[in-house]
XYZ file of C-alpha atoms in Angstrom:
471
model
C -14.770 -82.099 -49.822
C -13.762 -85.296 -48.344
C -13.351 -88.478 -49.833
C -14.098 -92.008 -49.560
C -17.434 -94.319 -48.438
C -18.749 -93.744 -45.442
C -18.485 -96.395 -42.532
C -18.248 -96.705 -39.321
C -15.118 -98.434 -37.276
C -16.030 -100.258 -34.575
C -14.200 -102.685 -32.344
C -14.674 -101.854 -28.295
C -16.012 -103.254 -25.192
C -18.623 -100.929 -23.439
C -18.220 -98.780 -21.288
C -21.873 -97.686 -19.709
C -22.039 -98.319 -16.062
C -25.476 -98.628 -13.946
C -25.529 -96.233 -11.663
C -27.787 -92.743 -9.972
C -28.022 -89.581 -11.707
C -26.200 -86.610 -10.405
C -26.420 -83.496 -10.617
C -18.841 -68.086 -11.657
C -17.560 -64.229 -8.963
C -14.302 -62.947 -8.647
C -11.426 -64.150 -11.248
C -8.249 -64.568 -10.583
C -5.182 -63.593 -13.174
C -4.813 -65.977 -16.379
C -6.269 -69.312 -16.013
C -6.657 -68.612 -12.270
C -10.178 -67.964 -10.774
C -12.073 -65.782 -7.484
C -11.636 -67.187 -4.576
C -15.277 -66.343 -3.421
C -17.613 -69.020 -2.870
C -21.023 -68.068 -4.353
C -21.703 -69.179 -7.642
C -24.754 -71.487 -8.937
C -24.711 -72.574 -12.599
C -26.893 -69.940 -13.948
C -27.520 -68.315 -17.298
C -25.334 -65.132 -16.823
C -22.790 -64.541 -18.591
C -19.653 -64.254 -16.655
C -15.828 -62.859 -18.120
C -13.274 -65.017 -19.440
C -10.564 -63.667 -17.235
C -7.060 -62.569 -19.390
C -8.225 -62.332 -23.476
C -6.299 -65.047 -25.613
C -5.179 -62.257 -27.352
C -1.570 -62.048 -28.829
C -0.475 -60.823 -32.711
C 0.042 -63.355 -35.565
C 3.827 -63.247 -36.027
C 5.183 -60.803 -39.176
C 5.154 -61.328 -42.292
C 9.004 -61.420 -42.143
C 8.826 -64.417 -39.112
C 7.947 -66.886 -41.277
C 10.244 -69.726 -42.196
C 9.457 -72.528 -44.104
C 9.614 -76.368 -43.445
C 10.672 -78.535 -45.762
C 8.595 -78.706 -48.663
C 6.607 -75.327 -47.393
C 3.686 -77.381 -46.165
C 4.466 -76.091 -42.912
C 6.128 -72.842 -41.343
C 7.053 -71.277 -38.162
C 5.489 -68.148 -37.776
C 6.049 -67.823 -34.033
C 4.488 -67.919 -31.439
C 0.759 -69.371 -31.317
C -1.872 -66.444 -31.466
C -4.644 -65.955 -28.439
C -3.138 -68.106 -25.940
C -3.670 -67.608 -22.094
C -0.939 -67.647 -19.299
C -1.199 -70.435 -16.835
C -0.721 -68.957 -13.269
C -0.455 -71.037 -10.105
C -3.273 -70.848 -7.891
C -3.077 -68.683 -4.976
C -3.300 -70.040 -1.184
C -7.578 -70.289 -1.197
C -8.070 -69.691 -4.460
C -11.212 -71.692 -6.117
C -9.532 -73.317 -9.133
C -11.464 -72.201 -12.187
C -14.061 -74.981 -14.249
C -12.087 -76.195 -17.502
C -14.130 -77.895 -20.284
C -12.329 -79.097 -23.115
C -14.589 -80.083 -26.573
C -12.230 -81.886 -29.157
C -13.044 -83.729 -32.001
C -11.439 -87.440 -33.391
C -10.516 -86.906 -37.360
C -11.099 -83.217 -38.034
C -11.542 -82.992 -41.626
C -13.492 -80.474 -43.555
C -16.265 -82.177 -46.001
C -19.481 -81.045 -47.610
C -21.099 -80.952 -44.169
C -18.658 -77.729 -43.676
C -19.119 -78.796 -39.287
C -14.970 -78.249 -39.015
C -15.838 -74.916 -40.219
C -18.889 -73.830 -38.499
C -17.870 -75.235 -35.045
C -14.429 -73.308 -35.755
C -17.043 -69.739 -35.631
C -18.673 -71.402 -33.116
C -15.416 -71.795 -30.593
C -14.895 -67.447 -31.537
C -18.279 -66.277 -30.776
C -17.924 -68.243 -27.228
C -14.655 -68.141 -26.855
C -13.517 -71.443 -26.847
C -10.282 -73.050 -27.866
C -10.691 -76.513 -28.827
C -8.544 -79.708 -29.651
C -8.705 -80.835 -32.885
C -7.337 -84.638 -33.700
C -6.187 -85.005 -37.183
C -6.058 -88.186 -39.001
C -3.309 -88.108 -40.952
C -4.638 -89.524 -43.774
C -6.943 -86.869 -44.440
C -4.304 -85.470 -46.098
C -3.042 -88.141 -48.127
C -4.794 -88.596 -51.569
C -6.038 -91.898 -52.919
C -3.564 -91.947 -55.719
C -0.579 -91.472 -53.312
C -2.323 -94.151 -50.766
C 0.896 -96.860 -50.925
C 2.889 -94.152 -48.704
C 1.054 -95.002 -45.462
C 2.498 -98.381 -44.555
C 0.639 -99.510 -41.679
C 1.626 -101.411 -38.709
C 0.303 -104.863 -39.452
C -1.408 -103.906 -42.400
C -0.459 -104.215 -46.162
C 1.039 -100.605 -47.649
C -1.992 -98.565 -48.717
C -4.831 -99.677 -46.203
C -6.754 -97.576 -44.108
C -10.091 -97.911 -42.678
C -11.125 -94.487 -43.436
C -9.774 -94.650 -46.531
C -7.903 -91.447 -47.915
C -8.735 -88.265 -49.296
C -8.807 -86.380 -52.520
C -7.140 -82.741 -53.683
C -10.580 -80.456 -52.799
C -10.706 -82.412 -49.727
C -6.521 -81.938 -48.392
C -7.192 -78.250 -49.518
C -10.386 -77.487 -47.571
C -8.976 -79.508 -44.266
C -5.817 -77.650 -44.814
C -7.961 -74.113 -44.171
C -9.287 -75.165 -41.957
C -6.757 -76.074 -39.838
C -4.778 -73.172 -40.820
C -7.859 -71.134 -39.447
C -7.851 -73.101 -36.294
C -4.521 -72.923 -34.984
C -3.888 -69.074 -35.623
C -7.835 -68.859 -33.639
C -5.652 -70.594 -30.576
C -7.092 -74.116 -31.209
C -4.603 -77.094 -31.049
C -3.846 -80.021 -33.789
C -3.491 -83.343 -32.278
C -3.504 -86.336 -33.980
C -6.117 -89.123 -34.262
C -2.936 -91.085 -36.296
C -4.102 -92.645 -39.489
C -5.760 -95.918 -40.813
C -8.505 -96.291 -37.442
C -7.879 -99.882 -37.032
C -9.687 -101.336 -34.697
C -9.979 -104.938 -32.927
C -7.959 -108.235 -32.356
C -6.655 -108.622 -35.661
C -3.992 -106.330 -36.519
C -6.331 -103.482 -34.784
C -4.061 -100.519 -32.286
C -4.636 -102.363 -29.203
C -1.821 -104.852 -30.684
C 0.232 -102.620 -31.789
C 3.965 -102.325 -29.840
C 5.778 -99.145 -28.688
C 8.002 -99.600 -32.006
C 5.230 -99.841 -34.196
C 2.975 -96.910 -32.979
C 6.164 -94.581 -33.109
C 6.047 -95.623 -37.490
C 2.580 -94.697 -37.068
C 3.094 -91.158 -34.886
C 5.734 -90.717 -37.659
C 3.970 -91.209 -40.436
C 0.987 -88.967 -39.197
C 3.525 -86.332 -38.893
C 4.639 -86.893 -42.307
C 1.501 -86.793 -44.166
C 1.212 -83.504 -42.393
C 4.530 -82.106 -43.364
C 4.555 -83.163 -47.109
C 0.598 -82.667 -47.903
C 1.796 -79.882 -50.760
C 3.649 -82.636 -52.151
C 1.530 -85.418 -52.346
C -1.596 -83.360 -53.144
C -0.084 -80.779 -55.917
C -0.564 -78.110 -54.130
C 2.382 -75.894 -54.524
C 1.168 -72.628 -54.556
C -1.346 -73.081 -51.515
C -0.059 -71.298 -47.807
C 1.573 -73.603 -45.492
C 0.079 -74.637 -42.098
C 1.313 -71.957 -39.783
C 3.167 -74.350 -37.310
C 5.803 -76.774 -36.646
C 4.530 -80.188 -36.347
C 6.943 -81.336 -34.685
C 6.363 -79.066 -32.051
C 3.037 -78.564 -31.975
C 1.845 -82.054 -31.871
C 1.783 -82.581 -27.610
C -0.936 -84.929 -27.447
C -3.563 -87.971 -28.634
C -6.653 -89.916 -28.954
C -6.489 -93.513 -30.109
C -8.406 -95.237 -32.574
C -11.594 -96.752 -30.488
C -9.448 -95.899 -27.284
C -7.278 -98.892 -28.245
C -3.888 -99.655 -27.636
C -3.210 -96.282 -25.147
C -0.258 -97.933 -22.990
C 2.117 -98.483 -25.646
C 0.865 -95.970 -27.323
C 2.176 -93.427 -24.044
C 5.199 -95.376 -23.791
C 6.102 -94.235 -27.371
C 4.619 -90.872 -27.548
C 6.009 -90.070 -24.075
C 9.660 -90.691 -25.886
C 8.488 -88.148 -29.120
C 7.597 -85.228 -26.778
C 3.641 -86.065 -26.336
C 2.596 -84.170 -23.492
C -1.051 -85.724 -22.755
C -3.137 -88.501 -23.973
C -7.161 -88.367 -24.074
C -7.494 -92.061 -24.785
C -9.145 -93.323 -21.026
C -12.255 -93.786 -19.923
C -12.683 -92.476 -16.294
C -14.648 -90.053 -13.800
C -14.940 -86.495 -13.265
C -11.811 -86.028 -10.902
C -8.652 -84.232 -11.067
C -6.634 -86.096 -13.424
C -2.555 -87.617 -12.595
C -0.138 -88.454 -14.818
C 0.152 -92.139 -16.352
C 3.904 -93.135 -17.140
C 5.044 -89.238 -17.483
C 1.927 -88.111 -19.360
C -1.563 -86.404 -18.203
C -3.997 -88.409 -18.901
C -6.934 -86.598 -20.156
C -9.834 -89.041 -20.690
C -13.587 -89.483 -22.188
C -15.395 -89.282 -18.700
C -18.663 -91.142 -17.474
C -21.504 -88.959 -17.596
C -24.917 -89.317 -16.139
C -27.577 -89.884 -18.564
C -30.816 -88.620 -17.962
C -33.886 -90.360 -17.442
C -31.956 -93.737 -17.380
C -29.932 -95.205 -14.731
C -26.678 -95.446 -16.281
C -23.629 -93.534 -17.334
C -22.260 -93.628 -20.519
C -18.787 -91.682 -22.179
C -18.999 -88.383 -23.001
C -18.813 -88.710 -26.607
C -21.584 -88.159 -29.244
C -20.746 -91.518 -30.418
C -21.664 -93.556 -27.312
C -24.919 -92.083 -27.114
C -26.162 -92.590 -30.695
C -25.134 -96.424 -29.943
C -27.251 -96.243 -26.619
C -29.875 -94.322 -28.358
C -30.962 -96.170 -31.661
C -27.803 -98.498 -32.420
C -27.464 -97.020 -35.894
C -26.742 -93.387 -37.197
C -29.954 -93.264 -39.222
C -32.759 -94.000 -36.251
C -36.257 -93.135 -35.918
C -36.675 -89.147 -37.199
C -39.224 -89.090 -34.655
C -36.944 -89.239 -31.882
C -33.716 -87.216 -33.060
C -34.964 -84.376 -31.165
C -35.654 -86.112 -27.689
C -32.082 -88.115 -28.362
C -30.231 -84.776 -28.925
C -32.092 -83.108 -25.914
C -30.962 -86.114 -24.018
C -27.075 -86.034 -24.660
C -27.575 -82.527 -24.265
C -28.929 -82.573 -20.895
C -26.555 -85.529 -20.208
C -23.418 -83.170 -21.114
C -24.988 -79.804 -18.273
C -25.421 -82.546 -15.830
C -22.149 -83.440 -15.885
C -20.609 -79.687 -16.301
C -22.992 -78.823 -13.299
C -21.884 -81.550 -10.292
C -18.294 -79.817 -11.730
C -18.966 -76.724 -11.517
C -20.618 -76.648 -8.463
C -18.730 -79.559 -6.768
C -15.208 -80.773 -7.744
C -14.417 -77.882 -10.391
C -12.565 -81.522 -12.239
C -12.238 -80.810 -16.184
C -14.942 -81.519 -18.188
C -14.086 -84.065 -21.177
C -16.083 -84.174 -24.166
C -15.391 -85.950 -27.407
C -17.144 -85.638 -31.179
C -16.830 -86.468 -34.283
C -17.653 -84.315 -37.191
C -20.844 -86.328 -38.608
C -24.644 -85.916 -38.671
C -25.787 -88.922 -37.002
C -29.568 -89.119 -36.644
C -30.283 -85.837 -38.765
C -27.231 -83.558 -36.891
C -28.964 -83.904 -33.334
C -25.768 -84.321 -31.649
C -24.014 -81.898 -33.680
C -26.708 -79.185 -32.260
C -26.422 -80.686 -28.385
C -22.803 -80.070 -28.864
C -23.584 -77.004 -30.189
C -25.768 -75.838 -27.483
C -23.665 -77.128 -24.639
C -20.986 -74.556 -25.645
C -23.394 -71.594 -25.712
C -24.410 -72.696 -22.247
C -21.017 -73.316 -20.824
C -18.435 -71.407 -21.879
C -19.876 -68.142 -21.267
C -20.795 -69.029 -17.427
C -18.245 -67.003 -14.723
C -15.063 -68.881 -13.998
C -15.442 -71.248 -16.695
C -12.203 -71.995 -19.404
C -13.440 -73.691 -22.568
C -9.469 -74.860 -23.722
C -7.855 -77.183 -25.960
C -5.917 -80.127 -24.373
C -2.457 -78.309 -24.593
C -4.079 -75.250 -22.391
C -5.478 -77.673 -19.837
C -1.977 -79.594 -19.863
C 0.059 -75.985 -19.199
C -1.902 -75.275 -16.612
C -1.881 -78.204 -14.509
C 2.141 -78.079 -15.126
C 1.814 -74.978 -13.498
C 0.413 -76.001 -10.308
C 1.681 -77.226 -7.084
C 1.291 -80.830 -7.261
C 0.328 -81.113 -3.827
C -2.361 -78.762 -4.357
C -3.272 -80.634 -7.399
C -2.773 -84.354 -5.492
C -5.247 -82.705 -2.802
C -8.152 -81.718 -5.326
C -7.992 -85.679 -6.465
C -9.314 -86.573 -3.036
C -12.197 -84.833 -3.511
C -14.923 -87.417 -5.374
C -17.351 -86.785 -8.527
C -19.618 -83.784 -7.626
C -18.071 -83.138 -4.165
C -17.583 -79.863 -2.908
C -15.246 -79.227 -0.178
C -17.298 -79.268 2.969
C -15.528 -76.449 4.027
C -15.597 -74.540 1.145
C -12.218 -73.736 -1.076
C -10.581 -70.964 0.791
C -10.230 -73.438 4.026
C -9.590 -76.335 1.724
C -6.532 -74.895 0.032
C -5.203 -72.705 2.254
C -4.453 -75.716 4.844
C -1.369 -77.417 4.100
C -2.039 -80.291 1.844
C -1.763 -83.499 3.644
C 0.032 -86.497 2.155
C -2.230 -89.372 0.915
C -5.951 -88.493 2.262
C -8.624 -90.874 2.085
C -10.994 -91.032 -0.722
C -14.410 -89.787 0.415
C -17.368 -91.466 -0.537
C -19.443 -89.973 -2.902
C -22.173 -88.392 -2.732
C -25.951 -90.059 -2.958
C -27.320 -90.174 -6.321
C -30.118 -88.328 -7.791
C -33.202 -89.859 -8.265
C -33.773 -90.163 -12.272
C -35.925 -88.289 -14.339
C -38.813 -89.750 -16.178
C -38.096 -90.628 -20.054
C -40.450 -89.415 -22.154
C -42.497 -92.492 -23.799
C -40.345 -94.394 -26.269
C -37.948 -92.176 -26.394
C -34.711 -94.245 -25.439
C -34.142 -97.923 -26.255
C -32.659 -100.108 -24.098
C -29.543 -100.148 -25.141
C -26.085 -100.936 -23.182
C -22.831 -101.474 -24.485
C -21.613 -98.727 -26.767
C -18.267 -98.819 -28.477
C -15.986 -96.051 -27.122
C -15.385 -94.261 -30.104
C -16.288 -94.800 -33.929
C -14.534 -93.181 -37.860
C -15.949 -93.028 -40.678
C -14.153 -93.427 -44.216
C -14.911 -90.233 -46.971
C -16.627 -90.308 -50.180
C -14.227 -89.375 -53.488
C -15.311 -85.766 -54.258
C -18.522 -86.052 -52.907
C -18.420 -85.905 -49.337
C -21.662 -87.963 -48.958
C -22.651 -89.582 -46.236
C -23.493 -93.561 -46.444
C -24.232 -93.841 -42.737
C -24.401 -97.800 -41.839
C -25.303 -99.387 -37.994
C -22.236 -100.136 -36.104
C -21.582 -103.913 -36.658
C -21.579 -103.830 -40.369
C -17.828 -101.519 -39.108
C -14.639 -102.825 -38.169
């Protein structure tokens, strides 16, 4: 179980926008897709193209870390190949699900959504924060930038709780998921919060997440437990921020320790470029149905829109799950059958407003990831493949807008030689929005952009509390 009182960190601007509502064939080798052009988001269920199939390493690859809290074992099990895309070749639809904190508690969601990723096979990125594997009586090891030694804002952990997270994310990474890191103590705002943080002082913090990982059998007791099946060194490519705070310095330093991505932006559904040597990877603006806004495609941004606490009105948790749930095929759809951008979507492992965003996640995996030429991936799977592209191909599928197709359809559009700077089209008209269903979505605008709860001591109880009683 995890540990410490629940309560939620807040400290961001909004970011809803007013706006309309918008609204898989042949398969290429790896990651690569058909090149036909039929396809309507439908409920069949298409291949997944090459398995992620590969053996765990043998027994005799193992080598121990350090203190044996982590190993290499070799290579990463069930991984696909990246291939370039041919001359005309539709690129395939990516959707990546991650989730900021990944912990295992008495709620057991790390675990279930871990069986739920290998019944539809998906690969997912998981961000760690480090603390979760730091006990309270060891808590004056994390030294904070800004903060006295021994804060967090999530608190810390205790020995059931480090052992269950520890399976867990020993499961996920030999089941081809990735472990990122959602860093430590979740500060948030002007006052000492990440967004004030320098490039020096997130590079202690990216260090010290690392640590906690690589000495948890240390600090927890736990000598006799397996090691996590990776180098952390290695295998940490990649990021979320605390509330999305603080992501250019925090680039400028991970870029230097070998980070690969970062998933700490707020944009559209378009191909995304590299910021300062990095892909950036963000939340993404979704439509919202039955209201004339977009909001981020997190779980957390719509329980703010929703009922502005994580403990609303029973009587709606049904229509508000329905509604992110709707929000989240909306957005995969004007993909799918327009741009074929990545889909982003973020979550936290919590059960806001009686789980109903837990099951919308839920369902929009058993809708998506089984439809023809879609990849459900982790962050590191979406990152090898766009390094595996021609960037001018890649440069040439960014001037194509949220939801457009290519008028003349993807064989002609990438078998013509890219050409240098295009125009941005305009985008296409919105959707006329559905009718809400009576009462069944507040008013609300301004969400934070991302939210962390602290743990209970050996409990892993939930004390859910509305969003400005958190920092």
């Amino acid at each position: 179980m995890m540990a410490a009182t629940k309560r939620i960190a807040v400290g961001v601007a909004a970011f809803t926008m007013a706006g309309g509502l918008a609204a898989c064939s042949g398969l290429g080798v790896g990651f690569g897709s058909g090149s036909g052009e039929s396809g309507e988001l439908g409920t069949e269920q298409g291949a997944h193209g090459a398995k992620k199939e590969a053996p765990a390493a043998p027994k005799s690859a193992v080598r121990l870390i350090g203190d044996g809290s982590t190993a290499y074992t070799g290579t990463q099990p069930h991984q696909l190949k990246p291939h370039r895309l041919k001359a005309g070749q539709r690129p395939p639809q990516f959707v990546v699900f991650s989730w900021d904190g990944a912990g295992e508690d008495s709620q057991r969601l790390f675990s279930h959504f871990r069986n739920v990723g290998k019944k539809y096979d998906a690969t997912m990125t998981y961000f760690l924060s480090g603390v979760y594997l730091l006990p309270e009586d060891k808590r004056h090891l994390y030294e904070p930038p800004q903060h006295p030694a021994g804060r967090s804002d999530i608190g810390f952990n205790d020995v059931v709780g480090i052992s269950d997270t520890v399976d867990q994310l020993r499961g996920a990474w030999l089941e081809g998921n990735e472990i990122g890191t959602h860093f430590n103590g979740h500060f948030c705002g002007k006052n000492g919060g990440v967004g004030t943080w320098s490039k020096e002082e997130w590079k202690s913090e990216i260090a010290q997440a690392k640590a906690f990982v690589k000495r948890w059998k240390t600090n927890a007791g736990l000598k006799n437990t397996e090691p996590l099946p990776f180098d952390y060194d290695k295998e940490l490519v990649g990021a979320r921020t605390p509330c999305l705070e603080g992501q250019r310095n925090m680039i400028r330093a991970g870029r230097e320790l070998g980070f690969r991505y970062d998933s700490s932006g707020v944009g559209k559904q378009v191909w995304p470029k590299k910021t300062d040597g990095l892909w950036d990877l963000p939340l993404q603006l979704v439509p919202v149905p039955g209201r004339a806004l977009e909001t981020l495609s997190m779980d957390y941004n719509f329980m703010v829109n929703q009922s502005g606490t994580v403990k609303g009105d029973p009587s709606q948790h049904e229509v508000w799950g329905n509604q992110m749930r709707d929000a989240l095929l909306r957005a995969f759809g004007r993909s799918y059958n327009g741009n074929r951008a990545p889909l982003i979507i973020g979550n936290h492992f919590e059960s806001w407003n009686g789980g109903t965003y837990m099951r919308a996640v839920e369902e929009t995996i058993k809708t998506v990831c089984v439809q023809k030429e879609v990849r459900c991936v982790s962050f590191r799977q979406l990152a090898d493949w766009l390094d595996a592209q021609d960037p001018a191909v890649l440069e040439k599928m960014r001037t194509l807008d949220v939801g457009q197709a290519p008028k003349e359809g993807w064989a002609s559009f990438l078998t013509a030689q890219p050409e240098a700077a295009s125009p941005m089209p305009a985008p296409p008209a919105a959707a006329p929005p559905a009718a809400v269903p009576p009462g069944a979505v507040p008013n609300v605008v301004g969400p934070p952009a991302d939210a962390h709860t602290q743990l209970t001591p050996g409990t892993g109880a939930t004390h859910p509390v509305t969003p400005a009683e958190g920092r």
